[in-house]
Coordinates of C-alpha atoms and ligand atoms in Angstrom, one line a residue:
M13 CA -22.7 -12.6 -12.2
E14 CA -19.7 -10.3 -12.7
P15 CA -16.6 -11.2 -10.6
W16 CA -17.0 -8.1 -8.5
E17 CA -20.6 -9.2 -7.7
C18 CA -19.2 -12.6 -6.7
A19 CA -16.9 -10.9 -4.2
I20 CA -19.8 -9.0 -2.8
A21 CA -21.9 -12.2 -2.6
Y22 CA -19.0 -14.0 -0.8
H23 CA -18.7 -11.1 1.7
N24 CA -22.4 -11.2 2.4
Q25 CA -22.4 -14.9 2.8
T26 CA -19.5 -14.9 5.3
K27 CA -20.9 -12.3 7.6
H28 CA -21.3 -13.2 11.3
H29 CA -24.8 -12.3 12.6
F30 CA -26.2 -12.2 16.1
R31 CA -28.4 -15.1 15.0
G32 CA -25.5 -17.2 13.7
Y33 CA -21.9 -17.4 12.5
A34 CA -20.5 -17.8 9.0
R35 CA -20.4 -21.5 7.9
S36 CA -17.6 -23.6 9.3
L37 CA -17.3 -27.1 10.7
G38 CA -18.3 -25.8 14.1
Y39 CA -15.6 -27.9 15.8
L40 CA -11.8 -28.3 15.5
D41 CA -10.6 -31.5 13.9
W42 CA -7.3 -31.8 15.7
A43 CA -6.3 -34.8 13.7
T44 CA -6.0 -32.7 10.5
Q45 CA -4.6 -29.5 12.1
P46 CA -2.4 -28.1 9.3
D47 CA 1.4 -27.9 9.8
P48 CA 2.2 -24.1 10.2
F49 CA 5.6 -24.6 8.5
R50 CA 5.8 -25.2 4.8
R51 CA 9.0 -26.9 3.7
F52 CA 10.1 -28.0 0.2
D53 CA 11.5 -31.5 0.7
G54 CA 14.6 -32.1 -1.4
A55 CA 15.4 -28.4 -1.8
P56 CA 18.8 -27.3 -0.6
V57 CA 18.7 -25.3 2.6
L58 CA 20.8 -22.3 3.4
P59 CA 20.6 -21.2 7.0
L60 CA 20.5 -17.4 7.4
P61 CA 23.0 -15.9 9.9
R62 CA 21.5 -14.5 13.1
T63 CA 23.0 -11.9 15.3
D64 CA 21.9 -10.5 18.7
E65 CA 23.6 -7.2 17.8
D66 CA 20.9 -4.5 17.3
S67 CA 22.0 -1.9 14.8
S68 CA 18.5 -0.9 13.8
P69 CA 17.4 2.8 14.0
P70 CA 15.1 4.1 16.8
Y71 CA 11.5 2.8 16.3
S72 CA 10.2 6.4 15.7
D73 CA 12.5 6.9 12.8
I74 CA 11.3 4.2 10.5
Y75 CA 8.1 5.8 9.3
A76 CA 9.8 8.5 7.3
L77 CA 11.5 7.1 4.2
D78 CA 14.4 9.6 4.3
R79 CA 15.4 9.2 7.9
V80 CA 17.4 5.9 7.7
A81 CA 20.5 5.6 5.5
P82 CA 20.2 2.5 3.2
K83 CA 22.3 -0.5 4.2
P84 CA 24.0 -2.6 1.5
V85 CA 22.3 -5.8 0.3
C86 CA 24.3 -8.7 1.7
L87 CA 23.6 -12.0 3.4
G88 CA 23.4 -10.3 6.9
T89 CA 20.9 -7.6 5.8
I90 CA 18.8 -10.1 3.9
S91 CA 18.7 -12.2 7.0
E92 CA 17.7 -9.2 9.1
F93 CA 14.9 -8.3 6.6
F94 CA 13.3 -11.7 7.2
Y95 CA 14.2 -11.7 10.9
L96 CA 12.1 -8.5 11.3
S97 CA 9.2 -9.4 9.1
L98 CA 8.2 -13.1 8.8
A99 CA 10.5 -14.8 11.3
I100 CA 9.6 -16.5 14.6
S101 CA 9.8 -14.1 17.5
A102 CA 9.2 -16.6 20.4
W103 CA 7.8 -20.0 21.3
K104 CA 5.1 -20.4 24.0
E105 CA 4.7 -23.5 26.1
Y106 CA 1.8 -24.7 28.2
E107 CA 1.3 -28.2 29.7
G108 CA 3.5 -29.9 27.2
S109 CA 2.3 -28.1 24.0
R110 CA 4.5 -25.6 22.3
W111 CA 3.6 -23.1 19.6
A112 CA 5.6 -20.4 17.7
L113 CA 4.8 -16.7 17.5
R114 CA 6.0 -14.6 14.6
C115 CA 6.8 -11.0 13.9
N116 CA 3.7 -11.0 11.7
P117 CA 0.4 -11.9 13.6
S118 CA -2.1 -14.3 12.2
S119 CA -5.7 -15.1 12.7
G120 CA -5.9 -18.1 15.0
N121 CA -2.0 -18.2 14.8
L122 CA -2.5 -20.4 11.7
H123 CA -0.1 -18.5 9.5
P124 CA -1.4 -18.9 5.9
T125 CA 1.3 -16.5 4.6
E126 CA 4.4 -17.8 2.9
G127 CA 7.4 -15.7 1.8
Y128 CA 9.8 -16.0 -1.2
L129 CA 13.0 -14.2 -2.2
V130 CA 13.9 -13.6 -5.9
I131 CA 17.5 -12.1 -6.0
G132 CA 20.6 -11.7 -8.1
P133 CA 24.1 -12.8 -7.1
V134 CA 24.9 -12.0 -3.5
D135 CA 28.2 -12.8 -1.7
G136 CA 27.8 -15.7 0.7
L137 CA 24.3 -16.6 -0.7
S138 CA 24.7 -17.5 -4.4
D139 CA 26.7 -16.7 -7.5
T140 CA 23.7 -17.1 -9.6
P141 CA 20.3 -15.4 -9.5
S142 CA 17.9 -17.6 -7.5
I143 CA 14.5 -18.1 -6.1
Y144 CA 14.1 -19.2 -2.5
H145 CA 11.3 -20.1 -0.1
Y146 CA 11.7 -18.6 3.3
A147 CA 11.5 -21.2 6.1
P148 CA 10.7 -19.3 9.4
K149 CA 11.2 -22.2 11.8
E150 CA 14.8 -22.6 10.7
H151 CA 15.3 -18.9 9.6
A152 CA 16.6 -20.4 6.4
L153 CA 16.2 -20.2 2.7
E154 CA 15.2 -23.2 0.6
L155 CA 16.6 -23.0 -3.0
R156 CA 13.8 -23.6 -5.5
T157 CA 15.5 -22.6 -8.8
C158 CA 18.5 -20.8 -10.3
F159 CA 18.7 -18.9 -13.6
S160 CA 21.2 -16.9 -15.6
I161 CA 22.4 -13.5 -15.0
E162 CA 21.1 -12.4 -18.4
V163 CA 17.6 -13.4 -17.5
W164 CA 17.9 -11.6 -14.1
K165 CA 19.0 -8.4 -15.8
Q166 CA 16.1 -8.7 -18.2
L167 CA 13.7 -9.4 -15.3
V168 CA 14.5 -6.4 -13.3
K169 CA 15.6 -4.0 -16.0
G170 CA 13.0 -1.3 -14.9
L171 CA 14.3 -1.3 -11.3
P172 CA 17.1 0.7 -9.7
P173 CA 20.4 -1.1 -9.3
R174 CA 20.7 -3.8 -6.6
S175 CA 17.0 -4.1 -6.2
F176 CA 15.5 -7.5 -5.4
L177 CA 12.1 -9.1 -5.0
V178 CA 10.0 -10.6 -2.2
G179 CA 6.9 -12.6 -3.0
L180 CA 4.0 -13.5 -0.7
S181 CA 1.4 -16.2 -1.1
S182 CA -1.4 -17.7 1.0
I183 CA -2.3 -21.3 1.9
T184 CA -6.0 -20.8 2.4
W185 CA -6.5 -24.3 3.8
R186 CA -4.6 -23.4 7.0
E187 CA -7.3 -20.8 7.9
A188 CA -10.2 -22.8 6.4
W189 CA -9.3 -25.7 8.7
K190 CA -10.6 -23.6 11.6
Y191 CA -12.8 -20.9 10.2
G192 CA -14.5 -22.5 7.2
E193 CA -16.0 -20.1 4.6
R194 CA -14.8 -16.9 6.4
A195 CA -11.2 -18.1 6.0
Y196 CA -10.6 -16.2 2.8
R197 CA -11.1 -12.9 4.6
Y198 CA -8.6 -13.9 7.3
C199 CA -6.0 -14.9 4.7
Q200 CA -6.3 -11.4 3.2
Q201 CA -6.1 -9.6 6.5
D202 CA -3.0 -11.6 7.4
M203 CA -1.5 -10.6 4.0
G204 CA -2.1 -7.0 4.9
H205 CA -0.2 -7.6 8.2
A206 CA 2.7 -9.3 6.3
L207 CA 2.9 -6.6 3.6
A208 CA 3.2 -3.9 6.3
A209 CA 5.7 -6.1 8.2
C210 CA 7.9 -6.3 5.1
S211 CA 7.6 -2.6 4.5
I212 CA 8.5 -1.8 8.1
S213 CA 11.4 -4.3 8.1
G214 CA 12.7 -2.8 4.9
A215 CA 12.5 0.6 6.5
T216 CA 14.8 -0.4 9.4
L217 CA 17.4 -1.1 6.7
G218 CA 16.7 2.1 4.8
W219 CA 15.2 0.1 2.0
R220 CA 12.1 1.1 0.0
V221 CA 9.5 -1.5 -0.4
H222 CA 6.9 -1.2 -3.3
L223 CA 4.1 -3.4 -4.5
I224 CA 4.6 -4.3 -8.1
N225 CA 1.0 -3.4 -8.9
P226 CA 0.5 -4.2 -12.6
M227 CA 1.5 -7.9 -12.3
S228 CA -1.2 -10.5 -12.8
D229 CA -1.6 -13.3 -10.2
V230 CA -0.7 -15.8 -13.0
D231 CA 2.7 -14.1 -13.5
V232 CA 3.3 -14.0 -9.7
A233 CA 2.5 -17.7 -9.5
K234 CA 4.8 -18.5 -12.4
L235 CA 7.8 -16.5 -11.0
L236 CA 7.5 -18.1 -7.5
G237 CA 6.9 -21.6 -8.8
L238 CA 3.4 -21.8 -7.2
D239 CA 1.8 -23.1 -10.4
R240 CA 3.9 -26.3 -10.4
R241 CA 0.9 -28.4 -9.5
E242 CA 2.9 -31.6 -9.4
Q243 CA 4.9 -30.3 -6.5
F244 CA 2.0 -29.5 -4.2
H245 CA -1.0 -31.4 -2.8
E246 CA -4.1 -30.2 -4.7
R247 CA -5.7 -28.9 -1.5
E248 CA -2.6 -27.2 -0.2
M249 CA -1.6 -25.1 -3.2
E250 CA -0.4 -21.5 -2.5
D251 CA -2.4 -18.6 -3.9
P252 CA -0.2 -15.9 -5.4
E253 CA -0.7 -12.6 -3.6
A254 CA 1.9 -10.0 -4.0
L255 CA 5.3 -9.3 -5.4
L256 CA 7.4 -6.5 -3.8
A257 CA 10.3 -4.6 -5.2
I258 CA 12.9 -4.0 -2.5
I259 CA 15.0 -0.9 -3.5
P260 CA 18.0 -0.4 -1.3
S261 CA 18.7 3.2 -2.1
L262 CA 17.2 6.6 -1.7
S263 CA 16.1 6.7 -5.3
D264 CA 12.5 7.7 -6.0
R265 CA 10.0 5.0 -6.8
P266 CA 10.4 4.2 -10.5
P267 CA 7.4 5.7 -12.4
T268 CA 6.4 2.3 -13.7
L269 CA 7.2 -0.8 -11.6
T270 CA 7.0 -3.9 -13.7
L271 CA 8.9 -7.0 -14.6
S272 CA 9.7 -8.5 -18.0
A273 CA 7.0 -11.1 -18.9
A274 CA 9.6 -12.9 -21.2
A275 CA 12.1 -13.2 -18.4
I276 CA 9.3 -14.7 -16.1
E277 CA 8.7 -17.3 -18.8
Q278 CA 12.3 -18.2 -18.9
V279 CA 12.6 -18.5 -15.1
A280 CA 9.5 -20.7 -15.0
A281 CA 10.9 -23.0 -17.7
G282 CA 14.0 -23.8 -15.5
E283 CA 14.5 -26.7 -13.2
W284 CA 12.7 -26.4 -9.8
Q285 CA 13.8 -28.3 -6.7
G286 CA 11.8 -29.6 -3.8
R287 CA 8.3 -30.9 -3.2
A288 CA 5.9 -29.1 -0.8
N289 CA 5.4 -31.0 2.4
R290 CA 1.9 -32.3 3.3
L291 CA 0.3 -30.0 5.8
S292 CA -2.8 -32.2 6.7
S293 CA -3.7 -35.8 6.2
S294 CA -7.2 -34.8 4.8
H295 CA -9.1 -31.7 4.0
V296 CA -12.6 -30.2 4.1
H297 CA -13.4 -28.5 0.8
W298 CA -15.2 -25.2 0.8
E299 CA -16.5 -24.4 -2.6
L300 CA -17.4 -20.8 -1.8
I301 CA -13.7 -20.2 -1.1
D302 CA -12.7 -21.6 -4.5
A303 CA -15.3 -19.4 -6.1
V304 CA -14.3 -16.2 -4.4
A305 CA -10.6 -16.9 -5.0
E306 CA -11.3 -17.4 -8.7
S307 CA -13.4 -14.2 -8.9
C308 CA -10.7 -12.2 -7.1
E309 CA -7.8 -13.3 -9.3
K310 CA -5.9 -10.2 -10.4
P311 CA -5.4 -9.8 -14.1
A312 CA -2.4 -7.7 -15.4
T313 CA -3.4 -4.1 -15.1
E314 CA -2.2 -1.2 -17.1
I315 CA -2.1 1.4 -14.5
D316 CA 0.7 1.2 -12.0
D317 CA -0.2 4.1 -9.9
L318 CA -3.8 4.1 -8.8
G319 CA -3.7 7.7 -7.8
S320 CA -1.8 9.7 -5.3
Y321 CA -1.9 10.3 -1.6
P322 CA -2.3 13.8 -0.2
V323 CA 0.9 15.5 1.0
R324 CA 0.5 15.9 4.7
G325 CA 2.7 17.2 7.5
G326 CA 1.8 14.4 10.0
I327 CA 1.3 14.7 13.7
R328 CA 4.7 16.3 14.5
S329 CA 3.7 18.0 17.7
V330 CA 3.8 14.8 19.6
A331 CA 7.2 13.6 21.0
P332 CA 8.2 10.0 20.2
T333 CA 6.7 7.7 22.8
T334 CA 9.7 5.4 23.1
T335 CA 13.4 5.5 22.7
A336 CA 13.4 1.7 21.9
S337 CA 15.0 0.5 18.7
A338 CA 12.8 -0.7 15.8
R339 CA 14.2 -4.2 16.2
Q340 CA 13.1 -4.4 19.8
I341 CA 9.6 -3.1 19.2
I342 CA 9.1 -5.4 16.1
R343 CA 10.3 -8.5 17.9
Q344 CA 8.4 -7.9 21.1
R345 CA 5.1 -7.5 19.3
R346 CA 2.4 -9.8 20.7
S347 CA -1.3 -10.0 20.8
A348 CA -2.9 -9.4 24.2
V349 CA -5.1 -12.3 25.3
A350 CA -7.0 -10.1 27.7
L351 CA -7.0 -6.4 28.6
D352 CA -7.4 -5.1 32.1
G353 CA -10.4 -2.7 31.8
R354 CA -8.5 0.0 33.7
T355 CA -5.5 1.3 31.8
A356 CA -6.0 4.7 30.1
I357 CA -3.8 6.4 27.6
S358 CA -3.4 10.1 27.2
R359 CA -5.1 12.2 24.6
D360 CA -1.8 13.1 22.9
Q361 CA -0.8 9.4 22.8
F362 CA -4.1 8.6 21.1
Y363 CA -3.7 11.3 18.5
A364 CA -0.1 10.3 17.8
T365 CA -1.2 6.7 17.3
L366 CA -4.0 7.7 14.9
G367 CA -1.6 10.0 13.2
R368 CA 0.6 7.1 12.1
L369 CA -2.4 5.7 10.2
L370 CA -2.7 8.7 7.9
P371 CA -1.3 7.8 4.5
C372 CA 0.8 10.2 2.5
S373 CA 3.0 9.6 -0.5
N374 CA 6.3 9.1 1.2
N375 CA 5.5 7.3 4.5
V376 CA 5.8 3.7 5.7
P377 CA 3.9 1.4 5.2
W378 CA 1.4 3.2 3.1
S379 CA 3.7 3.5 0.1
I380 CA 3.4 -0.3 -0.2
I381 CA -0.4 -0.5 -0.2
G382 CA -0.7 2.3 -2.7
P383 CA -3.4 5.0 -2.9
P384 CA -6.2 5.7 -2.7
A385 CA -6.9 5.1 1.0
K386 CA -10.2 3.3 1.2
V387 CA -10.4 2.3 4.9
H388 CA -11.6 4.6 7.6
L389 CA -12.0 4.1 11.3
G390 CA -15.2 3.9 13.5
L391 CA -13.7 4.2 17.0
F392 CA -15.1 3.1 20.4
V393 CA -13.2 5.3 22.8
H394 CA -13.3 3.9 26.4
R395 CA -10.3 5.2 28.4
V396 CA -8.5 8.1 26.8
T397 CA -7.7 10.8 29.4
G398 CA -9.0 14.2 28.4
L399 CA -11.5 12.8 25.9
E400 CA -15.1 11.9 26.5
P401 CA -15.9 8.3 26.0
G402 CA -18.0 7.6 22.9
L403 CA -18.0 6.9 19.2
Y404 CA -15.4 8.7 17.1
G405 CA -14.6 8.6 13.4
L406 CA -11.2 8.9 11.6
V407 CA -11.6 9.8 7.9
R408 CA -8.4 8.7 6.2
S409 CA -9.0 10.4 2.9
P410 CA -10.4 13.9 2.8
E411 CA -12.8 13.3 -0.1
Q412 CA -14.7 10.8 2.0
E413 CA -15.7 13.1 4.7
E414 CA -18.9 14.3 3.1
P415 CA -20.1 10.9 2.0
L416 CA -19.3 9.5 5.4
R417 CA -21.2 12.3 7.1
S418 CA -24.2 11.8 5.0
G419 CA -23.9 8.0 5.2
M420 CA -23.8 7.7 9.0
K421 CA -26.4 8.5 11.6
P422 CA -28.0 11.9 11.0
G423 CA -27.7 12.7 14.8
F424 CA -24.0 12.4 14.9
A425 CA -22.1 15.5 16.2
W426 CA -19.1 15.5 13.8
Q427 CA -17.3 17.7 16.4
R428 CA -13.6 18.2 16.5
P429 CA -12.2 16.8 19.8
P430 CA -10.3 19.0 22.2
G431 CA -6.6 19.5 21.5
C432 CA -6.9 17.5 18.2
P433 CA -4.1 18.5 15.7
A434 CA -5.5 20.2 12.7
S435 CA -3.9 17.6 10.5
L436 CA -5.8 14.7 12.1
P437 CA -9.3 14.3 10.6
L438 CA -10.8 12.9 13.8
Y439 CA -14.4 13.6 14.9
L440 CA -16.5 12.9 17.9
L441 CA -19.7 11.4 16.8
E442 CA -21.6 10.6 20.0
T443 CA -20.6 10.6 23.6
G444 CA -21.5 7.7 26.0
N445 CA -20.0 4.5 27.5
C446 CA -19.7 2.1 24.7
T447 CA -17.6 -0.7 26.4
T448 CA -20.5 -3.2 26.3
L449 CA -21.5 -2.3 22.8
A450 CA -17.9 -2.7 21.5
A451 CA -17.6 -6.1 23.0
R452 CA -21.0 -7.1 21.8
V453 CA -20.3 -6.4 18.1
S454 CA -16.9 -8.0 18.4
C455 CA -18.4 -11.5 18.8
L456 CA -18.9 -10.8 22.5
Q457 CA -15.1 -10.6 23.1
E458 CA -14.6 -8.6 26.2
I459 CA -11.2 -7.5 25.0
A460 CA -12.9 -5.0 22.7
G461 CA -14.5 -3.2 25.7
D462 CA -11.6 -3.6 28.2
G463 CA -9.1 -1.5 26.3
A464 CA -8.4 2.2 26.0
F465 CA -10.2 2.1 22.7
S466 CA -11.2 -0.4 20.0
L467 CA -12.3 0.2 16.4
G468 CA -14.0 -1.1 13.3
M469 CA -12.2 -0.5 9.9
I470 CA -14.9 0.8 7.6
A471 CA -14.0 0.4 3.9
E472 CA -15.5 2.1 0.9
F473 CA -16.9 -1.1 -0.6
I474 CA -19.1 -1.1 -3.7
E475 CA -17.5 1.8 -5.6
P476 CA -13.9 0.5 -5.6
L477 CA -15.0 -3.0 -6.6
E478 CA -17.1 -1.7 -9.4
R479 CA -14.2 0.6 -10.5
Y480 CA -11.2 -1.7 -10.2
G481 CA -12.7 -5.1 -10.3
A482 CA -13.1 -8.0 -7.9
W483 CA -9.3 -8.2 -7.1
F484 CA -9.6 -5.0 -5.2
Y485 CA -11.7 -6.9 -2.6
R486 CA -8.4 -8.3 -1.5
R487 CA -6.8 -4.9 -1.3
L488 CA -9.4 -3.6 1.1
F489 CA -8.4 -6.3 3.5
W490 CA -4.7 -5.6 2.9
E491 CA -5.2 -2.0 3.8
A492 CA -7.1 -3.0 6.9
G493 CA -4.3 -5.5 7.9
A494 CA -1.6 -2.9 7.4
I495 CA -3.5 -0.5 9.7
G496 CA -3.6 -3.4 12.2
Q497 CA 0.2 -4.0 11.9
V498 CA 1.0 -0.3 12.6
L499 CA -1.4 -0.4 15.6
Y500 CA 0.3 -3.4 17.0
L501 CA 3.7 -1.7 16.9
E502 CA 2.4 1.6 18.2
A503 CA 0.9 -0.2 21.2
E504 CA 4.2 -1.8 22.0
A505 CA 5.9 1.6 21.6
A506 CA 3.4 3.1 24.1
G507 CA 4.0 0.3 26.6
I508 CA 0.6 -1.2 26.2
R509 CA -0.6 -4.0 24.0
S510 CA -3.2 -4.7 21.3
T511 CA -5.1 -7.4 19.4
G512 CA -6.5 -7.8 15.9
I513 CA -10.1 -8.9 15.9
G514 CA -11.3 -10.8 12.9
C515 CA -14.5 -12.1 14.7
Y516 CA -17.1 -9.4 14.7
F517 CA -20.8 -9.2 13.8
D518 CA -20.8 -7.4 10.5
D519 CA -24.2 -5.7 10.1
P520 CA -24.6 -4.8 13.8
V521 CA -21.3 -2.9 13.5
H522 CA -22.8 -1.0 10.5
D523 CA -26.0 -0.3 12.6
V524 CA -23.8 1.3 15.4
F525 CA -22.6 3.9 12.9
G526 CA -25.9 4.1 11.1
L527 CA -24.4 2.7 7.8
R528 CA -27.2 1.3 5.6
G529 CA -26.6 -0.7 2.5
P530 CA -23.4 -2.1 1.1
Q531 CA -21.6 1.2 0.3
Y532 CA -19.4 0.9 3.4
Q533 CA -18.5 -2.4 5.1
S534 CA -16.4 -3.2 8.2
M535 CA -13.4 -5.3 7.2
Y536 CA -11.5 -5.8 10.5
H537 CA -11.6 -4.8 14.1
F538 CA -8.8 -3.9 16.6
T539 CA -8.4 -3.1 20.3
M540 CA -5.6 -1.6 22.4
G541 CA -5.1 -1.3 26.1
G542 CA -3.3 -2.5 29.3
P543 CA -2.6 -6.2 28.9
V544 CA -3.3 -9.0 31.4
E545 CA -0.5 -11.5 31.1
D546 CA -1.3 -15.2 31.2
S547 CA 1.2 -16.4 33.8
R548 CA 0.5 -20.0 33.0
L549 CA 2.5 -19.8 29.8
T550 CA 6.3 -20.1 29.5
T551 CA 8.1 -18.1 26.9
L552 CA 11.0 -19.6 25.0
S553 CA 13.4 -17.8 22.7
A554 CA 12.9 -18.0 19.0
Y555 CA 15.8 -20.0 17.7
G556 CA 18.4 -22.7 18.2
A557 CA 20.3 -24.0 21.2
D558 CA 19.5 -20.8 23.0
R559 CA 15.9 -21.8 23.1
A560 CA 16.1 -22.1 26.9
A561 CA 13.2 -21.1 29.1
C562 CA 13.2 -17.4 29.8
R563 CA 10.0 -17.0 31.7
Ligands
FMN618 C1 -6.5 -11.1 11.0 C2 -6.5 -11.4 12.5 C3 -7.6 -11.6 13.2 C4 -7.6 -12.0 14.6 N1 -8.7 -12.1 15.3 C5 -8.7 -12.3 16.6 C6 -9.9 -12.4 17.4 O1 -11.0 -12.2 16.8 N2 -9.8 -12.5 18.7 C7 -8.6 -12.6 19.4 O2 -8.5 -12.8 20.6 N3 -7.4 -12.6 18.7 C8 -7.5 -12.4 17.3 N4 -6.3 -12.3 16.6 C9 -5.0 -12.4 17.3 C10 -4.3 -13.8 16.9 O3 -5.0 -14.8 17.7 C11 -2.8 -13.7 17.2 O4 -2.3 -12.8 16.2 C12 -2.2 -15.1 17.1 O5 -2.6 -15.9 18.1 C13 -0.7 -15.0 17.1 O6 -0.3 -14.3 18.3 P1 0.7 -13.0 18.3 O7 -0.1 -12.0 17.6 O8 1.0 -12.7 19.7 O9 1.9 -13.4 17.4 C14 -6.3 -12.0 15.2 C15 -5.2 -11.7 14.5 C16 -5.2 -11.4 13.2 C17 -3.9 -11.1 12.4

């Protein structure tokens, strides 16, 4: 079997069906619940400074790359970058148990994603180039290794001055503990959220964030010290995912983003400090996850740019929905635990929200994911004032309109909704109340029917896997996760709330839209509406002595 066929086999085997769910333990073994906080015992810790001062731009400014003047790279701005991407945003407490929430959401709040910083000398941080692990609970950096300035210069010689790197990895065990075989999907969706969170956080500082696409996973692991088997428990290794170039200037994206392989070897040969903490006392082993992870390992690829996004005007006719700052919106992001089944949003609000999801070459966060857009939306519209309830479709890349039209139900209307901006490729497919249907296909979760709208993210599936290889399976989830991250923030900006939905019945969703065969597959669901607060929970602030109750 070719690796891309293994990815497809994994996808098929981890579908939820009406007749049964993907394979998992079927119960939660609380005694082995993984620690959500990785630490490297023995590595020196550098606390990052925190400030309550909000100097971030208005939320609505961050999506255009040229609207925010770049801030200099210093200890304070590096701290702010993590504070608005991977940091803790609050603690919740109920009947003696306490759990942390972060700026990036996570399936089951299990947080498989870990972050790393690879950076040259910075005043107040280090005189020598270094690699750090980001510790969200402490909002601190753990020093893993240092290397010479010569090696640093060689490593980043293709990047604009003062650029630095952020790495992301996944600890699959954290998700597998609860979700069994389907966990690999959740890690990848979470990665998409984290990537978009980094892109958006960078944008608040005027920094451009790009995925270094040609790099192999082996090289990412080497550079971040993830291949140092002796420093991790064998079942708690971190899978290398992505390396990001953070460019703190208005300079254009370098035509080829890559790092020196020789410099990576030299960094890897250095002395590394710290040993990864144990997350669980014992583990359940899911061979299917090992198999899909091996198949989807990314090799070094020649092409940096996978293509180009269309140039679009965006949905400019709609005024910003909020005057709140980017920091405020990012740090207040939460998942709704229930939606009220009443709150409606306006048609213009709906169009503006969807408009944020259209990728073009210079907008955030799509510049990080890279073209071509492969994920489209099948929408369940419940409560949008001025729109008929029913099924709608958003086609995120123009060349997919014809294939989607011919791939979906022949009776669909493909009608432009009233007042829809010309630049928004949204279509009414079928009218009707679909609240029950939306909940039913989202694993019977009422939240999918109780919002203003919910949606399935329908990816082009076979063609990209055949074309790029199995590693692109992960990218489809990344794109879906990034769409989710933007929707989370848009909901906050509109004064409502949203929730990512990883639990859905795969093929029944395809049936709703009439999609037959594996050409298109739903990768993730999402819902948005008026939240119902759980008043039993106490909210505590994120950090330090100020973690007083603030109900
Ligand atoms: C990939 C993904 C899948 C999720 N799936 C569900 C789901 O099926 N049902 C649900 O109620 N919440 C779901 N959530 C929401 C998480 O439970 C939530 O993000 C987590 O508890 C952390 O809370 P926060 O988002 O408020 O920080 C999902 C979140 C993500 C990122």
